[in-house]
Structure formats: C-alpha cells, structure tokens
CSV table of C-alpha atoms and ligand atoms in Angstrom, one decimal:
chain,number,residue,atom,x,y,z
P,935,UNK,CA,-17.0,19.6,-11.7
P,936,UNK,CA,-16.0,16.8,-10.0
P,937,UNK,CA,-14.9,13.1,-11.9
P,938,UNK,CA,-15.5,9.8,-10.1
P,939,UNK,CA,-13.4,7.1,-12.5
P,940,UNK,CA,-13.5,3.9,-12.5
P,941,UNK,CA,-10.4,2.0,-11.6
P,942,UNK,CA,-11.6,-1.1,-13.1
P,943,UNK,CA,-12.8,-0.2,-16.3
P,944,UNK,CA,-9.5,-1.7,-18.5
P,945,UNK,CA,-11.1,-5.2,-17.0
P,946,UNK,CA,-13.2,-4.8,-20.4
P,947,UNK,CA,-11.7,-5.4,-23.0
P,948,UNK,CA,-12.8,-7.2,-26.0
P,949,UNK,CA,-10.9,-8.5,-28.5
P,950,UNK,CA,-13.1,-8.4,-31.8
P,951,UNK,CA,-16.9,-7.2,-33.4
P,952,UNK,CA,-18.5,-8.7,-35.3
P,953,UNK,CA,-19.2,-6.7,-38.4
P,954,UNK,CA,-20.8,-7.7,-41.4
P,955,UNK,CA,-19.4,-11.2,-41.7
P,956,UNK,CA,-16.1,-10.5,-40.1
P,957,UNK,CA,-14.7,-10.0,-36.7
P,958,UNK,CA,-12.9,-6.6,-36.4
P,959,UNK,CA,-11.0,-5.1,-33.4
P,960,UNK,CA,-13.2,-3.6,-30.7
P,961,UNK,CA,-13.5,0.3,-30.8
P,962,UNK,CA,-14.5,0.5,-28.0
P,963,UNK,CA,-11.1,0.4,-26.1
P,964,UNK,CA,-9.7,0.7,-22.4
P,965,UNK,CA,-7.1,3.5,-24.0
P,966,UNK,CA,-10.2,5.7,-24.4
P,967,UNK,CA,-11.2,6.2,-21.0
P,968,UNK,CA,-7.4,6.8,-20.0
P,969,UNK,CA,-7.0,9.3,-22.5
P,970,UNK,CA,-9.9,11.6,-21.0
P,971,UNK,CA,-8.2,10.9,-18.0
P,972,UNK,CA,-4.9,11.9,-19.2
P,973,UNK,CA,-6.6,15.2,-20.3
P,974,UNK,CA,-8.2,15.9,-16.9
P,975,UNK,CA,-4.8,15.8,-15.4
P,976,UNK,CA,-3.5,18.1,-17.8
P,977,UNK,CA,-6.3,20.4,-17.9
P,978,UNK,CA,-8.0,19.9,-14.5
P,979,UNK,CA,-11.8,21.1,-14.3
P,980,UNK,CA,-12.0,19.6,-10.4
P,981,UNK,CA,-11.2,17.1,-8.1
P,982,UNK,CA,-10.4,13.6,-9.4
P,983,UNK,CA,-12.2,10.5,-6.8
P,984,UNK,CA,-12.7,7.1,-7.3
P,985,UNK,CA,-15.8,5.5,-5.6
P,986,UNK,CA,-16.1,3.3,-2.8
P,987,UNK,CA,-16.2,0.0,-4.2
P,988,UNK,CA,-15.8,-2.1,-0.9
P,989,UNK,CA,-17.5,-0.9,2.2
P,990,UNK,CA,-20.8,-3.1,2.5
P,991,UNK,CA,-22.7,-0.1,2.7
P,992,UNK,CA,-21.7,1.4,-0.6
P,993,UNK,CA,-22.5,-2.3,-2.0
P,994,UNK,CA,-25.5,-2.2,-0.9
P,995,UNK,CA,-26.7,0.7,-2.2
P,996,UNK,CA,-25.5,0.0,-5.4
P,997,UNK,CA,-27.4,-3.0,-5.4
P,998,UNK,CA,-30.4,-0.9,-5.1
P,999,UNK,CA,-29.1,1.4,-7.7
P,1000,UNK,CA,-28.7,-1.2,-10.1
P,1001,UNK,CA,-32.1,-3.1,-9.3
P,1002,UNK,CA,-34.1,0.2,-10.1
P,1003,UNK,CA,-33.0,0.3,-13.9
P,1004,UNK,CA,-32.4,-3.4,-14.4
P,1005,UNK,CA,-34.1,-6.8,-13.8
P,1006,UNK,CA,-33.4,-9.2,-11.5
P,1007,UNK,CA,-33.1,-11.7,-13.8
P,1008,UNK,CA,-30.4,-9.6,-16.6
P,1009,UNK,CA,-28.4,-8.7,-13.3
P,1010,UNK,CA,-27.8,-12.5,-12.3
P,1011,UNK,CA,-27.0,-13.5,-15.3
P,1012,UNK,CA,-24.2,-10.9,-16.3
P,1013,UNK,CA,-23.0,-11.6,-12.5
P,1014,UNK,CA,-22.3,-15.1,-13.8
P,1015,UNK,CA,-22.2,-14.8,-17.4
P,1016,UNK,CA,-18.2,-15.1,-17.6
P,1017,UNK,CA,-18.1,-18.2,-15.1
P,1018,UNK,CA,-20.6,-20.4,-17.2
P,1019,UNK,CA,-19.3,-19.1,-20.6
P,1020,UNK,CA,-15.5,-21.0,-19.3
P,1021,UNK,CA,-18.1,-24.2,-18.0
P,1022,UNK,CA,-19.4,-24.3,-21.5
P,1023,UNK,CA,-15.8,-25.2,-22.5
P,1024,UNK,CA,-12.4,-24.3,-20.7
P,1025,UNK,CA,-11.4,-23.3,-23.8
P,1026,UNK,CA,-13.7,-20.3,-23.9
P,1027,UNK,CA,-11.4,-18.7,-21.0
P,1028,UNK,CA,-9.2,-17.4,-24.2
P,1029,UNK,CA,-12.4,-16.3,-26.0
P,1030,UNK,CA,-15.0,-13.3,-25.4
P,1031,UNK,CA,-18.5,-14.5,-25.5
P,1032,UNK,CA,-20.3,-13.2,-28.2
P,1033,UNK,CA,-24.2,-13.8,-29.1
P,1034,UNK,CA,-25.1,-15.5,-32.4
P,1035,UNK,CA,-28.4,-16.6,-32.1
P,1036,UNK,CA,-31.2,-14.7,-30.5
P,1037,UNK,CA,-35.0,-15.2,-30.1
P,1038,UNK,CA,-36.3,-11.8,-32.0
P,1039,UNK,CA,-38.6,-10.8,-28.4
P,1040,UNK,CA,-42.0,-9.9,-29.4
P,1041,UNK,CA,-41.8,-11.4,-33.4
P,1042,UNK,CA,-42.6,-14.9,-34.4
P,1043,UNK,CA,-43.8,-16.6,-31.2
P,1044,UNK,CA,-40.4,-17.1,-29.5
P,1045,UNK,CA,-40.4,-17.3,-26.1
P,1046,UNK,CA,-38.2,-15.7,-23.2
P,1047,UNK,CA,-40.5,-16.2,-20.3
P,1048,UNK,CA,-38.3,-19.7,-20.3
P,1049,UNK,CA,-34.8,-19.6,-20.0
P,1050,UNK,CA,-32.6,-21.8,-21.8
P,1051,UNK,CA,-30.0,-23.8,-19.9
P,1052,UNK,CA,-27.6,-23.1,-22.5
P,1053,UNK,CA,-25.3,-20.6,-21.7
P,1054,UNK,CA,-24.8,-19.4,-25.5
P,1055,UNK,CA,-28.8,-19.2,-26.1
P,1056,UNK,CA,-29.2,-17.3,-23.1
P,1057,UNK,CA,-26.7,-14.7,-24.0
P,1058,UNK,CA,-29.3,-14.1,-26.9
P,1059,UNK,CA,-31.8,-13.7,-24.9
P,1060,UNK,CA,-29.9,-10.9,-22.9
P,1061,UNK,CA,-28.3,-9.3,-25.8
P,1062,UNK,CA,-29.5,-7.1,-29.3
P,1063,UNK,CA,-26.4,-7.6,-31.4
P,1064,UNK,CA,-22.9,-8.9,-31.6
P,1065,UNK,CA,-20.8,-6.4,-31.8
P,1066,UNK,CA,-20.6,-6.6,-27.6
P,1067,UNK,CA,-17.9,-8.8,-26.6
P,1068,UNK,CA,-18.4,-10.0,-22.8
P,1069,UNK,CA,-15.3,-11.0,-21.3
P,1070,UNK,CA,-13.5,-11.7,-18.2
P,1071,UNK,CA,-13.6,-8.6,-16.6
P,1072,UNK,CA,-16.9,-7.2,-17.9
P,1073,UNK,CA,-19.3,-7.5,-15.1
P,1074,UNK,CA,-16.4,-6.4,-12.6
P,1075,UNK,CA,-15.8,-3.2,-14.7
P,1076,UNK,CA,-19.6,-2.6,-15.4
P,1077,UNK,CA,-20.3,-3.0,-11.9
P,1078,UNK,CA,-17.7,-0.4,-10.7
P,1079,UNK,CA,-18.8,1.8,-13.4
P,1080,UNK,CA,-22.4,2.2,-12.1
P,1081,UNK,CA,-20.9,2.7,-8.8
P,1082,UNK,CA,-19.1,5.9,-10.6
P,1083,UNK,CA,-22.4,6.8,-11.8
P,1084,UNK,CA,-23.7,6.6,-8.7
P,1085,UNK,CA,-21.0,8.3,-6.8
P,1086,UNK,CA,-21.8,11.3,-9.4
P,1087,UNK,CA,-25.5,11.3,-8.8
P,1088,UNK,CA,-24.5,11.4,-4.9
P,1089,UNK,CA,-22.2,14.4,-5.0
P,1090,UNK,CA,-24.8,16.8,-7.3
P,1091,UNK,CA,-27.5,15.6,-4.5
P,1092,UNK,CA,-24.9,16.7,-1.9
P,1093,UNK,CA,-25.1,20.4,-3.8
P,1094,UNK,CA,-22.3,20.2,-6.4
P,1095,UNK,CA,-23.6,21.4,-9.3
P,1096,UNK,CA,-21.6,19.3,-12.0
P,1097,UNK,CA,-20.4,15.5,-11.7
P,1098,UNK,CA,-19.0,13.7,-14.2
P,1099,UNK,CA,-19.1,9.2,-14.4
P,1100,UNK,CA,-15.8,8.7,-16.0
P,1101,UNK,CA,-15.9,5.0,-16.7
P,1102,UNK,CA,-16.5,2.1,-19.5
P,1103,UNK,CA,-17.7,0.3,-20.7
P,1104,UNK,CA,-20.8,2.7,-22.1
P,1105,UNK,CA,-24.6,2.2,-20.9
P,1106,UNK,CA,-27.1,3.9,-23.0
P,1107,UNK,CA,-28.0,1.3,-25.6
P,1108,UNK,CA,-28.4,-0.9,-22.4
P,1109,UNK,CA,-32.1,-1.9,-21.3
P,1110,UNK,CA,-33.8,-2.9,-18.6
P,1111,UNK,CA,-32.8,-6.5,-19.4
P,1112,UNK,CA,-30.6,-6.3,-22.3
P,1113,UNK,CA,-27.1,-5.5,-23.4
P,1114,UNK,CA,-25.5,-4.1,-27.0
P,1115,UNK,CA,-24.2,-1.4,-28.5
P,1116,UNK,CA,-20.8,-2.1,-26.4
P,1117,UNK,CA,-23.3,-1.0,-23.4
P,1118,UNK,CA,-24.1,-3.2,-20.4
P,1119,UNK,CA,-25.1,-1.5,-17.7
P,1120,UNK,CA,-27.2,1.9,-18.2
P,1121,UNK,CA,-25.2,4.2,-16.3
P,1122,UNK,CA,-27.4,7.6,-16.8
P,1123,UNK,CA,-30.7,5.9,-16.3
P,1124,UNK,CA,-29.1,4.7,-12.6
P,1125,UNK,CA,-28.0,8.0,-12.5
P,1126,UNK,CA,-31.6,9.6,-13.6
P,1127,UNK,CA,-33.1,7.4,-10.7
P,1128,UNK,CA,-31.1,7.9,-8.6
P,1129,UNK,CA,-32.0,11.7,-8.9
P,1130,UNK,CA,-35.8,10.7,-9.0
P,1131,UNK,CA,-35.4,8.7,-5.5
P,1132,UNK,CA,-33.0,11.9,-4.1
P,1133,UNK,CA,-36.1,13.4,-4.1
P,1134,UNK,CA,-35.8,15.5,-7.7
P,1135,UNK,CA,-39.3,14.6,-8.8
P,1136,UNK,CA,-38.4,15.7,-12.5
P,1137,UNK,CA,-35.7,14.9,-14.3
P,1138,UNK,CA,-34.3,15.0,-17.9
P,1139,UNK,CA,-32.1,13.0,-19.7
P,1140,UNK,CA,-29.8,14.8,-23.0
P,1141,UNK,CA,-28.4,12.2,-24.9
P,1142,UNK,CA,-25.8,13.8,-27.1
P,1143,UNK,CA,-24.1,10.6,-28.0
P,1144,UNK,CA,-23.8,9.6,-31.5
P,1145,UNK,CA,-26.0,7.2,-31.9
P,1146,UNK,CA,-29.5,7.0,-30.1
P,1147,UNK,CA,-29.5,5.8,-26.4
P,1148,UNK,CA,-32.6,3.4,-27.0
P,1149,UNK,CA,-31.8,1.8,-23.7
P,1150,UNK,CA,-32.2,4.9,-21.8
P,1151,UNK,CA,-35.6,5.5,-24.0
P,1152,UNK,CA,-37.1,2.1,-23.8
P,1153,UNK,CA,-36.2,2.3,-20.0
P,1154,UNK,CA,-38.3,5.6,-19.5
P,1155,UNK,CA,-40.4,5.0,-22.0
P,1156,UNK,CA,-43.9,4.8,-20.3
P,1157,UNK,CA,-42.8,7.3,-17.6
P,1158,UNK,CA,-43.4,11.1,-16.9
P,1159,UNK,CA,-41.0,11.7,-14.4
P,1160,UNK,CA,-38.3,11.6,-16.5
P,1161,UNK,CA,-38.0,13.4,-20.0
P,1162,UNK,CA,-35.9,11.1,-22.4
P,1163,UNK,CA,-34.4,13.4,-25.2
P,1164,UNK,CA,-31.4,12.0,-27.6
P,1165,UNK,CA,-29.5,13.6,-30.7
P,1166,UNK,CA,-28.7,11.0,-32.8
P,1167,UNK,CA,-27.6,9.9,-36.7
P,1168,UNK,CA,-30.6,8.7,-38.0
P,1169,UNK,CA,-31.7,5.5,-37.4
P,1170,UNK,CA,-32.6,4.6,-41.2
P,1171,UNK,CA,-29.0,4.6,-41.7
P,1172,UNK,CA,-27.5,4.4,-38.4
P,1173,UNK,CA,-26.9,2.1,-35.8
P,1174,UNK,CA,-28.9,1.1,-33.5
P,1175,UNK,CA,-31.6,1.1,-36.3
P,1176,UNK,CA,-34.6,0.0,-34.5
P,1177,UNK,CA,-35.3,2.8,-32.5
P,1178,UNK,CA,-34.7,6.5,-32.5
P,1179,UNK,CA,-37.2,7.5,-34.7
P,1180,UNK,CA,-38.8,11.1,-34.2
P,1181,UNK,CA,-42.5,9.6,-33.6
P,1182,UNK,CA,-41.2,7.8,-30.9
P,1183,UNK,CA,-42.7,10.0,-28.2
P,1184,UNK,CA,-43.3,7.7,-25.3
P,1185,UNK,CA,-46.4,5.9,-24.4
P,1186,UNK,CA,-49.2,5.3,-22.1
P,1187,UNK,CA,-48.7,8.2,-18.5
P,1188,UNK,CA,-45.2,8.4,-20.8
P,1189,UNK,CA,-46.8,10.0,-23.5
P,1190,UNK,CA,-45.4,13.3,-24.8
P,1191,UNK,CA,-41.9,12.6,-22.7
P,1192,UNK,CA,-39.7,11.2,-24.9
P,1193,UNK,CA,-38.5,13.3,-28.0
P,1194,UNK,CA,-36.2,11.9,-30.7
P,1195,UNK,CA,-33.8,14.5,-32.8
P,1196,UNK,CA,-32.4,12.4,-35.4
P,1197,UNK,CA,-30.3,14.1,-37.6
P,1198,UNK,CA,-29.0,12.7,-41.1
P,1199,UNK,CA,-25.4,11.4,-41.3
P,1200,UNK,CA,-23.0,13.9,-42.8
P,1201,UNK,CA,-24.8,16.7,-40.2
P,1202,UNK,CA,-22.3,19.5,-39.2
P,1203,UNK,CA,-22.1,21.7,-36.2
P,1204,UNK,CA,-24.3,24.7,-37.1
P,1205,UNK,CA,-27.9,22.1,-38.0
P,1206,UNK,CA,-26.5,20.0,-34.5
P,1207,UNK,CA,-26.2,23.0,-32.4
P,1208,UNK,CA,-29.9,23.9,-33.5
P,1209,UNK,CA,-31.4,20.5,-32.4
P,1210,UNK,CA,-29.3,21.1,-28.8
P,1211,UNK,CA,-31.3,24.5,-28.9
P,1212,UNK,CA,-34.4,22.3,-29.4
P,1213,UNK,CA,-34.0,19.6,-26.6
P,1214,UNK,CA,-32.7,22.3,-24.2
P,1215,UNK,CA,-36.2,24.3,-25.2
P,1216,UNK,CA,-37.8,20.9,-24.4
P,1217,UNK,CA,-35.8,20.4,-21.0
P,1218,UNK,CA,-37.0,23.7,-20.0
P,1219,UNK,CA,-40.2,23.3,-20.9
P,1220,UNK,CA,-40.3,19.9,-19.3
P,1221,UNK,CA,-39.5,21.6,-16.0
P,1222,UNK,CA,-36.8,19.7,-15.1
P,1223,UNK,CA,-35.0,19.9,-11.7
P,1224,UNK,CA,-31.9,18.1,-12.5
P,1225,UNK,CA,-29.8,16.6,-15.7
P,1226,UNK,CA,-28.6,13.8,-16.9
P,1227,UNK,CA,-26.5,14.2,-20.2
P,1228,UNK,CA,-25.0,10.9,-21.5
P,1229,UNK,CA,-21.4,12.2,-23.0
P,1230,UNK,CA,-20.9,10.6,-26.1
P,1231,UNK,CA,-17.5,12.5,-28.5
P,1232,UNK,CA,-18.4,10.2,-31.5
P,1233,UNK,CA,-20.5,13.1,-32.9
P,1234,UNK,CA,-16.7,14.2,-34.0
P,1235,UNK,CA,-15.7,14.5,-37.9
P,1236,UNK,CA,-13.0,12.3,-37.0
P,1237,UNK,CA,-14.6,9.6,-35.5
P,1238,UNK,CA,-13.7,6.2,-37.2
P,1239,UNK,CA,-17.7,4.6,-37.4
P,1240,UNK,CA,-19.8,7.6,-37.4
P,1241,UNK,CA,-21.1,10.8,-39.3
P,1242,UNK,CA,-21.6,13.8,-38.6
P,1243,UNK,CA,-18.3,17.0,-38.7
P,1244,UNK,CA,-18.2,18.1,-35.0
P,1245,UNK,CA,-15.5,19.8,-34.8
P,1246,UNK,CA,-12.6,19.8,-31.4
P,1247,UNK,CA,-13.8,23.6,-30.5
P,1248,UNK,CA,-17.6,22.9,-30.4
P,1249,UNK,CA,-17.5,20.9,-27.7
P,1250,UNK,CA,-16.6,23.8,-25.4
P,1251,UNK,CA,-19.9,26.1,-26.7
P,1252,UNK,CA,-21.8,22.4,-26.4
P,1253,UNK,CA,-20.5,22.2,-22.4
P,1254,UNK,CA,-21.1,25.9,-22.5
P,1255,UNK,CA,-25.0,25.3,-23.9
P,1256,UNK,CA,-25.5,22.3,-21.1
P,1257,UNK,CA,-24.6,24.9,-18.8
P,1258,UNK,CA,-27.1,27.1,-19.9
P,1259,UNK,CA,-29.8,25.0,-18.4
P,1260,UNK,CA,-28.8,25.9,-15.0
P,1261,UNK,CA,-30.2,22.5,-13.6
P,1262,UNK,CA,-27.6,20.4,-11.4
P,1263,UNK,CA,-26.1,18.0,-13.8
P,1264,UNK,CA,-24.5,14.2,-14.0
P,1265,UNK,CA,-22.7,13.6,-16.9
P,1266,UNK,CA,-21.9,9.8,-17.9
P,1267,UNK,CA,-19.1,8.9,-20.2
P,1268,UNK,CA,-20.6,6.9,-23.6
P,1269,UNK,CA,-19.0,6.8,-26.8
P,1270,UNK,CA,-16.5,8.0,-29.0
P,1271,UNK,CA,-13.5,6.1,-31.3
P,1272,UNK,CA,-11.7,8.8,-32.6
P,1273,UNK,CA,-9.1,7.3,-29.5
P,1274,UNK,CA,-6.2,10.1,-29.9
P,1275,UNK,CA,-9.4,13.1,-29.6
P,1276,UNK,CA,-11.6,12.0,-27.0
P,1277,UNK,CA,-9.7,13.4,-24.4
P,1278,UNK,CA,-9.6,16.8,-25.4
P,1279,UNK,CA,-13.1,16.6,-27.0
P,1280,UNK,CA,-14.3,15.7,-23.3
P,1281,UNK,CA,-12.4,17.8,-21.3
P,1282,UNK,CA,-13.6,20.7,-23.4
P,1283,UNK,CA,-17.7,19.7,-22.8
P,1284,UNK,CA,-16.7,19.6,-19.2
P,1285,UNK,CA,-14.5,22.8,-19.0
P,1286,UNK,CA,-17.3,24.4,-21.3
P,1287,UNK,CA,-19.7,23.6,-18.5
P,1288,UNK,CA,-17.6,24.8,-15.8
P,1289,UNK,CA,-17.4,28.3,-17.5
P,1290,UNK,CA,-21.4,28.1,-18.7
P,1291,UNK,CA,-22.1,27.3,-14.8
B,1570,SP5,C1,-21.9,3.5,-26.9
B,1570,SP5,C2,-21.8,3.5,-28.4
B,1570,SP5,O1,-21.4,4.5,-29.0
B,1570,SP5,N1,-22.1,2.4,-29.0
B,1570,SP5,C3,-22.0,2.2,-30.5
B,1570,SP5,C4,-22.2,0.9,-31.0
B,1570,SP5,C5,-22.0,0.7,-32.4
B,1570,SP5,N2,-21.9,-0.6,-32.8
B,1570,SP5,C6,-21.9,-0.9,-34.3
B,1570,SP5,C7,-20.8,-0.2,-35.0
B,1570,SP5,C8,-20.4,-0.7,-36.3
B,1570,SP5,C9,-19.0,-0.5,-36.5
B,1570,SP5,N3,-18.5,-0.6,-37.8
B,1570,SP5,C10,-17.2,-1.1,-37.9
B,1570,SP5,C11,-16.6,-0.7,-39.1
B,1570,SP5,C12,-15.2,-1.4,-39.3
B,1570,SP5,N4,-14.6,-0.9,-40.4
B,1571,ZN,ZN1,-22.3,6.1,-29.8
C-alpha cells in the first residue's frame, strides 16, 4: 500500500462550527491527519510519498482532474474565496468565513444562475451548512489534497494494487459545485474519474464513512459507470440529513447504481459488518474493475459526534473484507474525531488490506 500525504493539509484549520446556536471548536483538526501519519511510521504498510505539487505538468493535470468532478464556476470561487472574504473587510483576515444565509437551490424561486457580488451571499450559494469554516489556507490544502488523490489513482493505474490519499480536509459531502460537511473538494470522486478516464470503464465507490457521502452520490448520481454505495447513520437522525436515504437509487441511465445502507445510530459491529457484506455483493455484482473506498474512522464507539460502537479491532477484518474484492483499490482519507484513535483505527483498515490482498 502506498500513502501519498499531503504536506499542506495543517493550512486548514478552522477555528469554530457552528452548532445549534453556538460556535464550537472545529473537529475536524490538522492533529488528525498527523496522527495517522504518526501510526504509518510506526507501523509501516508501504512507502510514504508526497505528490508533485510544482512541476507545470502535474498542475496541469490536476487541473483536469479537478475540472471533471467540479464546476468551473465552484473552482474559481474557492481559488479566490479567502482573498475577497479579507476585501470584504481587513478585519476578516483574523476570522474563518462561514455561510449564514443561503438561497435553498431548487425551493421557493431563488435564483443561482446569477451570482451575487457579495462575497458573504456567494459563499451561500457554494455551501450546504455552516459547520465548514474556510480559511486562509483552505484552497491551498484542498488543492494539494486532490493532487494526493490523484497521485493515488496514478500509482493503482501504474499496477499497485492499494493507494492510500492521506490528506484533509475531507471530500465526500462535497458536490459538483458545493462545499459542507468540513468537505471541499471531493477527493474519491476525482479519484473515481480518474480511474474511469485510466481506462477502467466500471468503477465503484464504498463509502464507509460515518455519515453519507451525498457529494460523491449527487456527483454520480445519473451515471452508470460508476456504482455509488455508502454506509451511513441514518439520515432521519444523522447528519447530512437530506440525502442518504435507501430509495435513493440513482436516476435516469443512473438508475439502479446508487445503493444507500443506512444504518440506525447506536449500530454495532456485527449488523455493520453485514451491510459491508451487502455493498461488497453489490460491487461484485456491479462488475466493477477498480475501487474507490472513502476511509472515514468516525464509525468508532469513541467518536465524539457520531453513533454507532466500531470497535479498534474491526477495522483490521473491515481492511481485510475491502480486500476481499480483489479489485485495485484508492482509498481517500474522510472523517473521524475520536483524534487520539484515528491513527491506529486507520492503519489497521490499511494493514487489514495489505494482509486481505
Ligand atoms: C467528513 C465528515 O465526517 N463530515 C462530518 C460533518 C458533520 N458536521 C456536523 C456535525 C455536528 C457536530 N456536533 C457538534 C457537537 C458539539 N458538542
Ligand atoms: Zn463523517
């Protein structure tokens, strides 16, 4: 297994959430990322790389990369977002940007087609909640984190069987022209496309993350190509609430490839482990030719803002289960605030794989 981090990734870093009426410390935190690193270099499952982040050629093709999954318009405004948030006011330079009025896309007439000129109404217009703090460095660290996930999707299309995108911030509650969920950038569905335009001409994406990866469904969503498939606290309780439902199963040529496995909060390893059994049934069936498994460890009983009991030992039969697939596999780094655990919790999906493999 080889990891491609992302050197940047501590460049995000929000202060507060929002969260019902108050602002609360950010979970999602730049000591996460270096604890799985930590763990990797005390329990090594392969090589450790950074990507190229400065020869023209590997900027171009990121470019590319990033232009398949997102739109033009989302990508030029999170390339300036930070610069005309400080314009605003130069005392905004101290402050994260955070959205806190938005224009509710397909309900009650508001339009989108027009773009405000104000910077704060079009952060609404790019964003689904306001628990995702953009700062400084968040374009800068999303941008280098993409090129991880693209430097992953690369080496499995070289012949390595296993690649794993080490970085942050997350991607799959991104969209195609939309950020929340801490998410700005959908690493896996760059990674999934990248596959697709490889020359893989089915691919699947296993969403074990906590909560459901509706960017990486609403990006698919109309496709065959690529199966969408996500495990996921249910959405009648669970963030992000408006998606993830199990009759979500794709639409128009789409139809029939996305399949939602929302479990109820308080679920424990032995009804989780069934529903893997279920979307690696549905991968099979599917046909797939490579993976894409967005690696969220919030699915732990010790993580601080969800529910279910995963315990630190089932992540190595999980990684072990992946395996099982035998497809070649990227694996993208997505949640999980249970900080001091999702090191080890990682490490052991990725050294469960290596033994599965
Ligand atoms: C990638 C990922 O896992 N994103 C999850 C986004 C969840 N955002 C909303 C979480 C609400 C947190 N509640 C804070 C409780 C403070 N006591
Ligand atoms: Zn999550």
């Amino acid at each position: 297994m080889l990891t491609f981090h992302n050197p940047h990734h501590a460049r995000h870093a929000g202060q507060q959430e929002m969260f019902r009426g108050q602002m609360v410390p950010c979970h999602e935190v730049p000591a996460r990322l270096d604890h799985v690193l930590a763990e990797l270099q005390r329990r090594p499952v392969g090589p450790l790389h950074t990507p190229d982040l400065d020869s023209p050629a590997a900027q171009a093709a990121l470019d590319t990369a990033l232009a398949r999954v997102h739109s033009p318009r989302y990508l030029d405004f999170l390339a300036s977002a930070w610069d005309e948030w400080v314009a605003m006011n130069p005392a905004n330079a101290a402050l994260d940007a955070l959205p806190s009025v938005w224009p509710l896309p397909n309900r009650h007439g508001f339009r989108t087609d027009v773009l405000p000129r104000n910077f704060a109404a079009r952060l609404g217009v790019f964003s689904f909640d306001s628990g995702t703090p953009l700062t400084a460095g968040s374009w800068p660290a999303a941008r280098a984190g993409a090129a991880c996930a693209l430097a992953a999707t690369q080496a499995v299309l070289g012949g390595e069987r296993s690649a794993f995108a080490l970085t942050r911030p997350p991607g799959h509650h991104a969209g195609p022209d939309f950020m929340g969920g801490y998410c700005f950038i959908n690493n896996a569905a760059l990674a999934a496309q990248a596959l697709r335009d490889g020359g893989h001409t089915r691919v699947a994406l296993l969403d074990v993350d906590y909560h459901h990866g509706n960017g990486t469904q609403t990006i698919f969503y109309e496709r065959a190509d690529v199966l969408t498939v996500s495990i996921h606290g249910d959405p009648a309780t669970e963030y992000p609430f408006f998606l993830g439902h199990a009759d979500e199963r794709g639409a128009g040529a789409g139809t029939g490839f996305n399949l939602n496995l929302p479990l109820p909060r308080g679920t424990g390893y032995a009804t989780w482990r069934a529903a893997l059994d279920t979307a690696l049934q549905a991968v099979a069936d599917f046909g797939a030719q490579a993976l894409v498994v967005p690696l969220g460890l919030d699915t732990f009983a010790g993580d601080p803002i969800s529910g279910f009991t995963l315990q630190t030992g089932d992540y190595l039969a999980i990684g072990q289960a992946l395996a099982s697939a035998g497809l070649p596999t990227v694996f993208t780094f997505e949640g999980g605030y249970a900080v001091a655990e999702v090191g080890v919790n990682a490490v052991n999906v990725l050294q469960g794989f290596d033994r599965g493999a």
